[in-house]
XYZ file of C-alpha atoms in Angstrom:
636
model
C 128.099 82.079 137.066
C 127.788 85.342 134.843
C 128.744 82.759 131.808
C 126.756 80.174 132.710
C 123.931 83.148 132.948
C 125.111 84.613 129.455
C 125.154 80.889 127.726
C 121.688 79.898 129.110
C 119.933 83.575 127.874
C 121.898 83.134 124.860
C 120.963 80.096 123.667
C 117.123 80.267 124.511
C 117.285 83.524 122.388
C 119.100 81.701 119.281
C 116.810 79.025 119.446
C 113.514 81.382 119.694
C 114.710 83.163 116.909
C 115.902 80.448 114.604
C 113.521 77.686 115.408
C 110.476 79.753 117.325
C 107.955 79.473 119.959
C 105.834 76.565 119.848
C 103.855 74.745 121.936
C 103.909 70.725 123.402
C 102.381 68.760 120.620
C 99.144 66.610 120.624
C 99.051 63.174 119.802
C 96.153 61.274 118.603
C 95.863 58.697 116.246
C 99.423 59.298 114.867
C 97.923 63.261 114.335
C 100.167 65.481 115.718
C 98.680 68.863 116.632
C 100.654 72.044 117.612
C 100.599 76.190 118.202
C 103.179 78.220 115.941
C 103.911 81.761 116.877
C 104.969 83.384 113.657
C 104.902 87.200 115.195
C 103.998 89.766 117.650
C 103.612 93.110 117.197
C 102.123 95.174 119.850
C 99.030 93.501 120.900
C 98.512 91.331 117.850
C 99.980 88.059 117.506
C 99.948 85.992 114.201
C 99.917 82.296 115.245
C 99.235 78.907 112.835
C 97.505 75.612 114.159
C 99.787 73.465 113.075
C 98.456 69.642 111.719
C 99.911 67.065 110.797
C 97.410 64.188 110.106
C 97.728 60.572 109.604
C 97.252 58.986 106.271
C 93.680 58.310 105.437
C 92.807 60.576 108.019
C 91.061 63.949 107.904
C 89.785 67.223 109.308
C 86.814 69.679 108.475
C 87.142 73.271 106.373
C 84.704 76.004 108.079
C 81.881 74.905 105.688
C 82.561 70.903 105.796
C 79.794 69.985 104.236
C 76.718 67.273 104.893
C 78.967 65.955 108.249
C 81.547 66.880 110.491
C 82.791 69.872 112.017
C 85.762 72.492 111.903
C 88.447 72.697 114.176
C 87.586 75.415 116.799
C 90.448 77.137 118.935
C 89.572 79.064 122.157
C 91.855 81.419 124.473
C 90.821 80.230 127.990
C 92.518 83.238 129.179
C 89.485 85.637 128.274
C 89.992 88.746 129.848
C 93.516 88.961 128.262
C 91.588 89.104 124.491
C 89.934 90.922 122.636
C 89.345 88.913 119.633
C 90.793 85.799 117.972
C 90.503 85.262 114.436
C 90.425 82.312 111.935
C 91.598 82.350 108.461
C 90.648 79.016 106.602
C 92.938 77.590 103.420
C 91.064 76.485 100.310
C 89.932 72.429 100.758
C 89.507 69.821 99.087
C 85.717 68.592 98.250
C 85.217 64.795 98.211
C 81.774 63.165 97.116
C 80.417 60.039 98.268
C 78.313 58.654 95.820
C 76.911 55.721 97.923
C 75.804 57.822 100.533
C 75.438 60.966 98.489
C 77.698 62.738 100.960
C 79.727 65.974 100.375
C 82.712 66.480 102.983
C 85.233 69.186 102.292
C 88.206 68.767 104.418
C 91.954 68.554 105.177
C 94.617 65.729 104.790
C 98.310 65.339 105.572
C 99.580 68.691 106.701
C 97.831 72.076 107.324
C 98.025 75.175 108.982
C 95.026 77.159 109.692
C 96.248 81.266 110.395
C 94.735 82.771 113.258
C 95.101 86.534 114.279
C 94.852 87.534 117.881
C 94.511 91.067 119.450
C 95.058 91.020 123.439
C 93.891 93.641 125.642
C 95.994 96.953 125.886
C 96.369 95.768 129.637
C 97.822 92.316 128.601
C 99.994 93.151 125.816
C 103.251 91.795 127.822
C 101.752 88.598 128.827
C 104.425 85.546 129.276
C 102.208 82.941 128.158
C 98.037 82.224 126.841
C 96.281 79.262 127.330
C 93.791 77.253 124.536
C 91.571 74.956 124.234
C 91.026 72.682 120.756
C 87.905 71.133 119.840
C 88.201 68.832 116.178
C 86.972 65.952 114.732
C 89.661 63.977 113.187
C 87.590 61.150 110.764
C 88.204 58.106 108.718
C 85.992 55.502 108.770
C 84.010 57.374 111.610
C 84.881 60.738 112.960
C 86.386 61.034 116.716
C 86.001 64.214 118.387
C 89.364 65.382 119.894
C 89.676 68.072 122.696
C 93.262 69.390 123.432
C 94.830 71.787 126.103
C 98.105 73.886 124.569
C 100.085 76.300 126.441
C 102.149 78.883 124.448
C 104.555 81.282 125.602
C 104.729 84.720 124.674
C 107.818 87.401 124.595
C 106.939 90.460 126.254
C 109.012 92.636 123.081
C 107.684 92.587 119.541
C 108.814 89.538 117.994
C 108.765 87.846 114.601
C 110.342 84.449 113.638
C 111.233 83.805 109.871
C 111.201 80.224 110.288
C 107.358 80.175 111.456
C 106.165 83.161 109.621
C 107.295 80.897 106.065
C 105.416 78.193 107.856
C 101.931 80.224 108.001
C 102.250 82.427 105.265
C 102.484 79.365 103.011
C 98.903 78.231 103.870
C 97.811 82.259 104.287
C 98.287 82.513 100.641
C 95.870 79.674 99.974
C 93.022 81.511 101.778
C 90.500 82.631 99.445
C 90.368 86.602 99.786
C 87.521 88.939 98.489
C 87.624 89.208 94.451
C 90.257 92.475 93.649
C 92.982 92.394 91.097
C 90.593 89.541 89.373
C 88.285 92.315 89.010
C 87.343 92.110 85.352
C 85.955 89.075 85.504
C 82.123 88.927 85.474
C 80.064 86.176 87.319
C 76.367 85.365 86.489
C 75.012 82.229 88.501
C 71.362 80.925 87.015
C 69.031 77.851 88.482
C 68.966 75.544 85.278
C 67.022 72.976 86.912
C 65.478 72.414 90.197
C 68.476 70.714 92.173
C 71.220 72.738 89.104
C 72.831 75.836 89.508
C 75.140 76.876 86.196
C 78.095 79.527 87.225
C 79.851 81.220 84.081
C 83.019 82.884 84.774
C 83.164 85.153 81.685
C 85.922 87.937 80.254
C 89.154 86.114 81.511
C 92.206 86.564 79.654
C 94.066 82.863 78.857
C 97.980 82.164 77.647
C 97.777 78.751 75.857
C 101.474 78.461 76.752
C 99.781 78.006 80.808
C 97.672 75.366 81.975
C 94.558 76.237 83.990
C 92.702 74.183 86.841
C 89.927 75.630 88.788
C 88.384 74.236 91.815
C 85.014 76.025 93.022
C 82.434 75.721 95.941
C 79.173 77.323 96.000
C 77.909 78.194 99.647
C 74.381 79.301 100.556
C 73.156 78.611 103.897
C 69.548 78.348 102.846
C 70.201 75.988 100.287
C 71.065 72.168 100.530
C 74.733 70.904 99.946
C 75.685 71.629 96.603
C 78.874 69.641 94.753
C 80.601 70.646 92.133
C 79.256 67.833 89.546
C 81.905 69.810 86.126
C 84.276 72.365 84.751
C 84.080 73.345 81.284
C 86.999 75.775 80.394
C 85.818 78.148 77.442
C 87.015 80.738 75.272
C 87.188 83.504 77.856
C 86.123 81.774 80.696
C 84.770 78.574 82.616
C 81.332 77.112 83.285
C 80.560 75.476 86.655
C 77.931 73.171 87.123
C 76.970 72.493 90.817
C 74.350 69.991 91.818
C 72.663 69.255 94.764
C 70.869 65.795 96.095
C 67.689 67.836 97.097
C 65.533 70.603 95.305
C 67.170 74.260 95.240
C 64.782 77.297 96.724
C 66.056 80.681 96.036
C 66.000 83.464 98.366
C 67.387 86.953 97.645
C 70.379 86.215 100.142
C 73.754 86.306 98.759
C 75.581 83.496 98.133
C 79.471 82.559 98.234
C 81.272 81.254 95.438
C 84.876 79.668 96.318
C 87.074 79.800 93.423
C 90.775 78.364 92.893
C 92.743 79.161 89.653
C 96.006 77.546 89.711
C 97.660 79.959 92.601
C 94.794 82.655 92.756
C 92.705 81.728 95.647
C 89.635 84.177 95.555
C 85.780 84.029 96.804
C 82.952 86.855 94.861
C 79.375 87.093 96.345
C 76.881 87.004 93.845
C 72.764 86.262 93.690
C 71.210 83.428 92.069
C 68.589 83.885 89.411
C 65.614 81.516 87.469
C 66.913 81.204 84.018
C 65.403 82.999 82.117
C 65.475 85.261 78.927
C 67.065 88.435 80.454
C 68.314 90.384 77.586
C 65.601 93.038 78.165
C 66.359 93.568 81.625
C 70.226 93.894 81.361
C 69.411 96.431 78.243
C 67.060 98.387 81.031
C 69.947 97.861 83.349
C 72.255 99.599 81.688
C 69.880 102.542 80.248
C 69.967 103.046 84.255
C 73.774 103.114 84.795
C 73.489 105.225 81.607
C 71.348 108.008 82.894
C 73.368 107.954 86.523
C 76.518 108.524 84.859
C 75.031 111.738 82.905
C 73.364 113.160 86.661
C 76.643 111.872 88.176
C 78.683 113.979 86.091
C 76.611 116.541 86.499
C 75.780 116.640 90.468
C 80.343 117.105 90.394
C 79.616 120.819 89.339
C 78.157 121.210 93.119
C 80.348 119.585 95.434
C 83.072 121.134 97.658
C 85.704 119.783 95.968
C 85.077 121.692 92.942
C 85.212 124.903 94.443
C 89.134 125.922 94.238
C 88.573 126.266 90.200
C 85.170 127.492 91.042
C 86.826 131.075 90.837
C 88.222 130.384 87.730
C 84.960 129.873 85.902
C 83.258 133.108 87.338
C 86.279 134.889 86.527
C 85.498 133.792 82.573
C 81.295 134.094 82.719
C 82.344 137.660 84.279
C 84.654 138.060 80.599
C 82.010 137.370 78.419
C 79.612 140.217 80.287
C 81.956 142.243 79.727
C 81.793 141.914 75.490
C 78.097 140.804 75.439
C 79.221 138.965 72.280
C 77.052 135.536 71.661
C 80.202 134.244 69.539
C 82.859 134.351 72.363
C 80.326 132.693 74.445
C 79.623 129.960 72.778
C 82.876 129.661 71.960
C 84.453 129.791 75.381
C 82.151 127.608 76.029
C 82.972 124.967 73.862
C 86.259 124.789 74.394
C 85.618 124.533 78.553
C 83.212 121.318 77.586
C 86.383 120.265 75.800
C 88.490 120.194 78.414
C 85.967 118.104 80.598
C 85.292 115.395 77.925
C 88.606 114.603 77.146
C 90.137 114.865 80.998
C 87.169 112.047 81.126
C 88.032 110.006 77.955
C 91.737 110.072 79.416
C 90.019 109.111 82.714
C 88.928 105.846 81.043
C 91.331 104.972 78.492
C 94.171 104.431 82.132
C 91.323 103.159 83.632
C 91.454 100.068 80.978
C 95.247 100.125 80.980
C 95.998 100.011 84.049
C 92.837 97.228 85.086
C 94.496 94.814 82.198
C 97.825 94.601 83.933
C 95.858 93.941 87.419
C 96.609 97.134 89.031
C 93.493 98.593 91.362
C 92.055 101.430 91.134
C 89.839 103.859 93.035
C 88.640 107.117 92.844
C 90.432 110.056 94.191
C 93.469 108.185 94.574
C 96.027 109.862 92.781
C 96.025 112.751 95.476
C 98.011 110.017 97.403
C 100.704 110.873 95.131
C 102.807 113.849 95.948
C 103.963 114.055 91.774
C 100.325 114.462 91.192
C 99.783 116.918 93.634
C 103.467 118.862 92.724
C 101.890 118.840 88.904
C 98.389 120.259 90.137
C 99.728 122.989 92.148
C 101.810 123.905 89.744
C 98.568 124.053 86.900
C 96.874 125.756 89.131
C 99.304 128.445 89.676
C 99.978 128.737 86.079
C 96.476 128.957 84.707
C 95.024 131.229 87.989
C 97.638 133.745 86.726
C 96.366 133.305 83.033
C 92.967 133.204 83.958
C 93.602 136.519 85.420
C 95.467 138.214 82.840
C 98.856 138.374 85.409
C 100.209 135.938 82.304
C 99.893 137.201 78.957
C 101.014 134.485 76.005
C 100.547 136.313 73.226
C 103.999 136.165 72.631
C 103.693 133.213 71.498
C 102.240 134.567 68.187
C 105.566 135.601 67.354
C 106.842 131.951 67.444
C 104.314 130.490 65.645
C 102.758 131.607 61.770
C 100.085 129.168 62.515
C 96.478 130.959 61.806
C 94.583 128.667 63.717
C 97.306 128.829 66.692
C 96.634 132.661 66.023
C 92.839 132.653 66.092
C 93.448 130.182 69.759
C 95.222 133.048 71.574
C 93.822 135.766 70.958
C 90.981 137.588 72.568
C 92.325 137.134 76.661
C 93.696 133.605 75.308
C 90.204 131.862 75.162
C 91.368 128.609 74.236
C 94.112 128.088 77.051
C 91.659 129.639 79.326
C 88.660 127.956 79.573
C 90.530 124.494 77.745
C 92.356 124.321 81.356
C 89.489 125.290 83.559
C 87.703 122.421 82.042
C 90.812 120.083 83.120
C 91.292 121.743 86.082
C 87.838 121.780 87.668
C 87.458 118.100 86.545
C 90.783 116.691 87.887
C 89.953 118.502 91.617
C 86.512 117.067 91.426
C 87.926 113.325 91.784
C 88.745 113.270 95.636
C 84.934 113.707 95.740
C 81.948 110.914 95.159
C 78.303 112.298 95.538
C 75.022 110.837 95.034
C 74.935 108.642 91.726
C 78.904 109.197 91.497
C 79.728 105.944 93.445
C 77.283 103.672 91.235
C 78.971 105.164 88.071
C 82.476 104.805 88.971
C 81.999 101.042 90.810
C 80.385 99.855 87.694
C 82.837 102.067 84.934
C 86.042 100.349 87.396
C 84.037 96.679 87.689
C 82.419 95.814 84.275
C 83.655 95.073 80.872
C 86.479 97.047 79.703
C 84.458 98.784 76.825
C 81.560 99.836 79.161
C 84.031 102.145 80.925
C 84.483 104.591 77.882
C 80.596 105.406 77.487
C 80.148 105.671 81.320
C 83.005 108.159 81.712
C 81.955 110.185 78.611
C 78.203 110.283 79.741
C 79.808 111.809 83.220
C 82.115 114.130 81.283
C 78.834 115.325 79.138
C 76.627 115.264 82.484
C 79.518 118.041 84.283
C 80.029 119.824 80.908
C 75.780 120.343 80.945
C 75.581 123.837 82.227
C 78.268 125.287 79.486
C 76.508 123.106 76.654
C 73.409 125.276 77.376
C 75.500 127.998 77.123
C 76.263 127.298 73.573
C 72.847 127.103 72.531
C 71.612 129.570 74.535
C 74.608 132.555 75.011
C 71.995 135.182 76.112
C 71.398 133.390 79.188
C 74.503 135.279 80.601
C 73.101 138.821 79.637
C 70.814 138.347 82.949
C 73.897 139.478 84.877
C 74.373 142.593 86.024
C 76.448 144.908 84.189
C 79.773 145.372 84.251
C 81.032 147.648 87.591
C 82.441 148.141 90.895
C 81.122 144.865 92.398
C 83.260 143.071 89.871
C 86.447 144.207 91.611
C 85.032 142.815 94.795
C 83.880 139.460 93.194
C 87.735 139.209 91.802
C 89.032 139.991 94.916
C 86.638 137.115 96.256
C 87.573 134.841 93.598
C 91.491 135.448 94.704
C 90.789 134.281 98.254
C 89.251 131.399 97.342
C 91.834 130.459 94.620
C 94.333 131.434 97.377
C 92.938 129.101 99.976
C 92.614 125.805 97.346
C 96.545 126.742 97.088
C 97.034 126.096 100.602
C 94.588 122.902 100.995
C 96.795 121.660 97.895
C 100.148 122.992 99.438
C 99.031 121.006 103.122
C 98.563 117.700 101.366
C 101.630 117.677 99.876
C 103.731 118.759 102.442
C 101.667 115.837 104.754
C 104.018 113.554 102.310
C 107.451 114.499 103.155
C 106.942 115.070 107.169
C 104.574 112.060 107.725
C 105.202 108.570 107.078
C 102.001 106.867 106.716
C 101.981 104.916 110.126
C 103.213 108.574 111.842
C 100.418 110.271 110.097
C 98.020 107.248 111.847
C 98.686 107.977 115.101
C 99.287 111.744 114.800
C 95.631 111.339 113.675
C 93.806 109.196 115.982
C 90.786 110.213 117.644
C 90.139 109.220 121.216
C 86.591 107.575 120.382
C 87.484 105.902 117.366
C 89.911 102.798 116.529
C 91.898 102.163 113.765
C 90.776 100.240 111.239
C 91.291 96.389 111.404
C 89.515 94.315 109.140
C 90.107 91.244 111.519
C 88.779 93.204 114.835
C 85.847 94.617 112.265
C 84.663 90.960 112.128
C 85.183 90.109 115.478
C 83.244 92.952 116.228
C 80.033 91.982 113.321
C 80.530 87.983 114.367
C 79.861 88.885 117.948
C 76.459 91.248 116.813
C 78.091 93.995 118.372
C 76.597 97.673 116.720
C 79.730 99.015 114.705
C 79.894 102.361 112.798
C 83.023 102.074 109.955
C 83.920 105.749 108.610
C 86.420 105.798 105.652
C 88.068 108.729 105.451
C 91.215 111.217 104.118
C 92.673 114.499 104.553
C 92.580 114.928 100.888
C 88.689 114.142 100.659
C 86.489 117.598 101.427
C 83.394 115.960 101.643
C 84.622 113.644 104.587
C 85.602 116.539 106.073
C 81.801 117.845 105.522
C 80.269 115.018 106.941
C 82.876 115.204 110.289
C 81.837 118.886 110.756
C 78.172 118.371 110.486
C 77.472 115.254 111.455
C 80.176 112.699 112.780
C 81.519 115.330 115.465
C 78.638 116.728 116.178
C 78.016 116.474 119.957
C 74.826 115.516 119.942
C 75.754 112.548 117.515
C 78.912 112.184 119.523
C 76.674 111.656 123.064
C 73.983 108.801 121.320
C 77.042 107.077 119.903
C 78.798 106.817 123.078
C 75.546 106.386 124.978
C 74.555 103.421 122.883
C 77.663 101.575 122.972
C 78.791 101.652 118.951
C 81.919 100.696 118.218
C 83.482 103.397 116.153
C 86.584 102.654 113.221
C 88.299 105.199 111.079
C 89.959 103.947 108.272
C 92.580 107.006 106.920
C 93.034 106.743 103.082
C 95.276 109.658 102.893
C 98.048 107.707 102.372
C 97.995 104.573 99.515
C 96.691 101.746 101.602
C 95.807 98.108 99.918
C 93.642 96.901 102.928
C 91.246 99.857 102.546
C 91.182 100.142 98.976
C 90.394 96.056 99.227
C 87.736 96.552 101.379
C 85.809 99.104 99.829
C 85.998 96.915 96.184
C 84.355 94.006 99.002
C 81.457 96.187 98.884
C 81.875 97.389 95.070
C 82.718 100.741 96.260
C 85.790 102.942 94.523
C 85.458 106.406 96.306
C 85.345 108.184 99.637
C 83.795 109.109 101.892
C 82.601 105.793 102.985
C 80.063 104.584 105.973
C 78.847 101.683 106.901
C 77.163 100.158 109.641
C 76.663 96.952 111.375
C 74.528 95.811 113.688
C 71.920 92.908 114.052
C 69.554 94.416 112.036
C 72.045 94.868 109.741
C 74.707 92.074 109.596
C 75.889 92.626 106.436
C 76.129 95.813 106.565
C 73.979 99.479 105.754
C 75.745 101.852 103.176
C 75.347 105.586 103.902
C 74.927 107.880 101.405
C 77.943 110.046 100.216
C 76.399 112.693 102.064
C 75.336 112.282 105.664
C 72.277 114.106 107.187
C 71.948 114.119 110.846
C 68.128 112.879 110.631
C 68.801 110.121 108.509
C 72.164 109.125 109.955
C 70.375 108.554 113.326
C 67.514 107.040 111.763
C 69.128 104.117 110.277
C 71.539 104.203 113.938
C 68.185 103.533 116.132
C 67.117 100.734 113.725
């Protein structure tokens, strides 16, 4: 009996594993129609609607076109859900020019991904019930309802066999415009049913063959089909027509694109052609002058302040030898250091963007070598800065004059040459006002625009020491030299002393956290951790979500936590309204957050956004939060 027992559970576990859970398949038509469980883990479950359709036959894609409809799956079981969530594979377009017809659809075989969360109470269910509603068309389309039962282990489980299954079609489904990144889109209205979409700066082998496939989606706008292609230099023109007249609105709209294997979609707006030179020349006179403020509004956030001693410590120098010279050169060597930590800042920024790695700002304090190499230059240059290091020994190694001149004089050029690095490298986990519109357009644009941008930045922080070269007396105004300057050092230590420790904390974070520990050692009881897929739930359901993108390394998110996010006043209308409240923790490297901040051309933390009816797509705080304008935009 025990062997019998032992066989039986045996064998049902082999063949789980191996072959997976399924459901009973539908039958209609010769279309056979099944449920794939690929994995569970926790209370998510990654499942695939499995089709297989008859020749000739078809089925709908989310956005099918002038007829038809897409498949839609339902849990009957709906207090054991939370959310259930489509992911569509790229389709094929057909055009029917007799009845002027665009269908985009499915043939053969195709499995749409779903994602389901179940509730925390219902995580070890044995088994969830659907319901499928589809349209399955040849000559005439037949709508199709289906009843599928699909049993569930009550452990985490994942089956290979399945998961190869989904994942195949997964990788077909068009996901927000990333590593593609360089590529610049302009869409313009050539005529009154035309639009014209040029893909432009796109980098071609002519050893590789390229196809693209593209649909254009606007809701307020009639079916459009893609009437040609044109492959170019450095890019590809689209032309889409439509059987009706175009109106534009200042909506987005969607553009579908597939590139050989890329599979990618990029919102964009539609404009009247028109000559536009002038306004894309004002356009970037804009981005121009916020770049310059940009760099300049760095010199005033928190994150500056660890190597904020560091500068008083030289401005308190030059009071002490009142001598214009040593000013101006001190100076000049400080604006140095800023413009070329910023030149360096762009020239990786290029490199690394042409072999399709993303980037963001701040992220390299996910990186415990950066962090080892900062605390270390910090260290280093503190103790030079404060005359505990003395290198003029390194005249006797070297005849050089200029070398010579360098040293000399409380080593001026080492000095202020590394505060100038310094102060710029710890201002990175920060974006301010202006500094996310500079950095999303230096990381999204052309290559070459990135280089001005950054240096108009670097010139914008290095303003304040620029007037000090043409105007040195402005430091006489200080008081002179005495007793309070021992207190201002001793000030300045504490201060150093304390960035030491913030520095030291994030890197030991990295060898006694893993990133999932450091997750849930840091979840807070109101807020959820991000999902992208229970975000949209969430938005497609008009429920009022607030998103907050945060990190440990990032000291203006912990500004706006203090002041405003924790605050219990905040706190109480939050809860009292019913928002939904995610936390998405950069402090670790993390893809699916760096992904979705690019969605919304962002680079930089912190990040807020909410959602709501009023504001389905989505209102962008400012760097900074304020409690009056926070709960301004909440009651809205």
């Amino acid at each position: 009996m025990e062997l019998k027992f032992f066989l039986t559970f045996f064998c049902f576990f082999f063949y789980s594993t191996l072959f997976g859970l399924e459901s009973k398949i539908d039958i209609f038509e010769e279309t056979k129609v099944n449920i794939l469980l690929g994995e569970k883990k926790g209370n998510s479950l990654d499942i695939g609607l499995n089709f297989s359709i008859e020749k000739d036959w078809k089925i709908y894609w989310i956005y099918p076109g002038d007829a038809g409809s897409a498949p839609i799956l339902t849990v009957l079981d709906s207090k054991k859900y939370d959310s259930i969530t489509p992911s569509w594979p790229f389709p094929e377009e057909e055009y029917d020019q007799t009845t002027g017809l665009i269908s985009r659809i499915y043939k053969n075989n195709i499995i749409i991904p779903y994602k389901i969360f179940l509730k925390k109470n219902y995580e070890n269910i044995d088994e969830l019930r659907f319901k499928l509603e589809y349209q399955i068309c040849k000559d005439i389309c037949i709508p199709v309802t289906a009843n599928f039962i699909l049993k569930i282990p009550k452990d985490n489980y994942k089956n290979q066999i399945n998961i190869k299954k989904i994942d195949k079609y997964k990788k077909t489904v068009p996901k927000s415009l990333l590593s593609n990144s360089q590529i610049n889109f302009s869409a313009r209205k050539i005529e009154s049913n035309k639009i014209l979409l040029k893909l432009s700066n796109m980098s071609f082998s002519d050893k590789k063959e390229y196809i693209l496939k593209s649909i254009l989606i606007d809701k307020e706008f009639p079916e459009l089909r893609t009437k040609y292609i044109a492959q170019k230099k450095n890019g590809f023109d689209v032309l889409f027509e439509s059987e009706e007249e175009i109106f534009l609105t200042d909506n987005s709209s969607i553009v579908f694109i597939k590139l050989n294997d890329d599979v990618f979609f990029h919102k964009l707006n539609i404009s009247e052609l028109k000559n536009e030179t002038s306004q894309s020349k004002y356009e970037l006179l804009i981005i121009f002058i916020t770049a310059f403020f940009a760099g300049f509004i760095l010199n005033f956030m928190p994150c500056v302040l660890p190597v904020l001693g560091i500068k008083i410590n030289n401005l308190l120098k030059q009071t002490e030898n009142r001598n214009n010279f040593y000013v101006k050169l001190s100076s000049f060597y400080l604006s140095l250091g800023i413009l070329s930590t910023f030149i360096v800042f762009s020239l990786v920024s290029i490199f690394l963007r042409s072999i399709g790695i993303s980037l963001g700002w701040g992220i390299q304090f996910q990186s415990p070598i950066f962090l080892i190499f900062l605390l270390s230059l910090l260290l280093i240059f503190t103790a030079i800065a404060f005359d505990l290091i003395k290198i003029s020994y390194l005249q006797k190694y070297f005849s050089n004059n200029l070398l010579n001149r360098l040293v000399r004089k409380n080593n001026l050029f080492i000095s202020n040459y590394t505060t100038g690095i310094l102060s710029t490298l710890l201002a990175t986990p920060c974006t301010a006002p202006m500094v996310g519109s500079a950095i999303s357009y230096a990381l999204s644009q052309n290559y070459l625009l990135s280089i001005p941008i950054f240096m108009l930045m670097g010139l914008g922080k290095a303003l304040p020491y620029l007037l000090f070269i043409i105007k040195p007396n402005i430091l006489w105004y200080l008081p002179k030299p005495g007793i309070w300057m021992k207190y201002i050092k001793f000030l300045i230590g504490l201060l150093l002393f304390v960035s030491i420790l913030w520095l030291g904390k994030l890197l030991v974070n990295h060898y006694i956290y893993s990133d999932e520990n450091y997750k849930v050692q840091n979840t807070y009881n109101m807020w959820e951790e991000f999902d992208k897929d229970k975000l949209l739930f969430y938005i497609k359901n008009n429920e009022k979500v607030l998103l907050d993108i945060t990190a440990e390394w990032c000291i203006n998110c912990k500004i706006n936590k203090k002041f405003v996010l924790e605050d219990k006043g905040i706190q109480k209308y939050l809860k009292d309204n019913n928002i939904k409240l995610m936390r998405a923790d950069w402090t670790f490297p993390d893809k699916n957050i760096l992904d979705f901040l690019k969605e919304y051309n962002r680079y930089g933390i912190p990040f807020n956004i909410f959602f709501s009816e009023s504001y389905p797509d989505g209102f962008i705080f400012s760097e900074i939060l304020r409690k009056s304008s926070f709960l301004k935009i909440l009651e809205n």
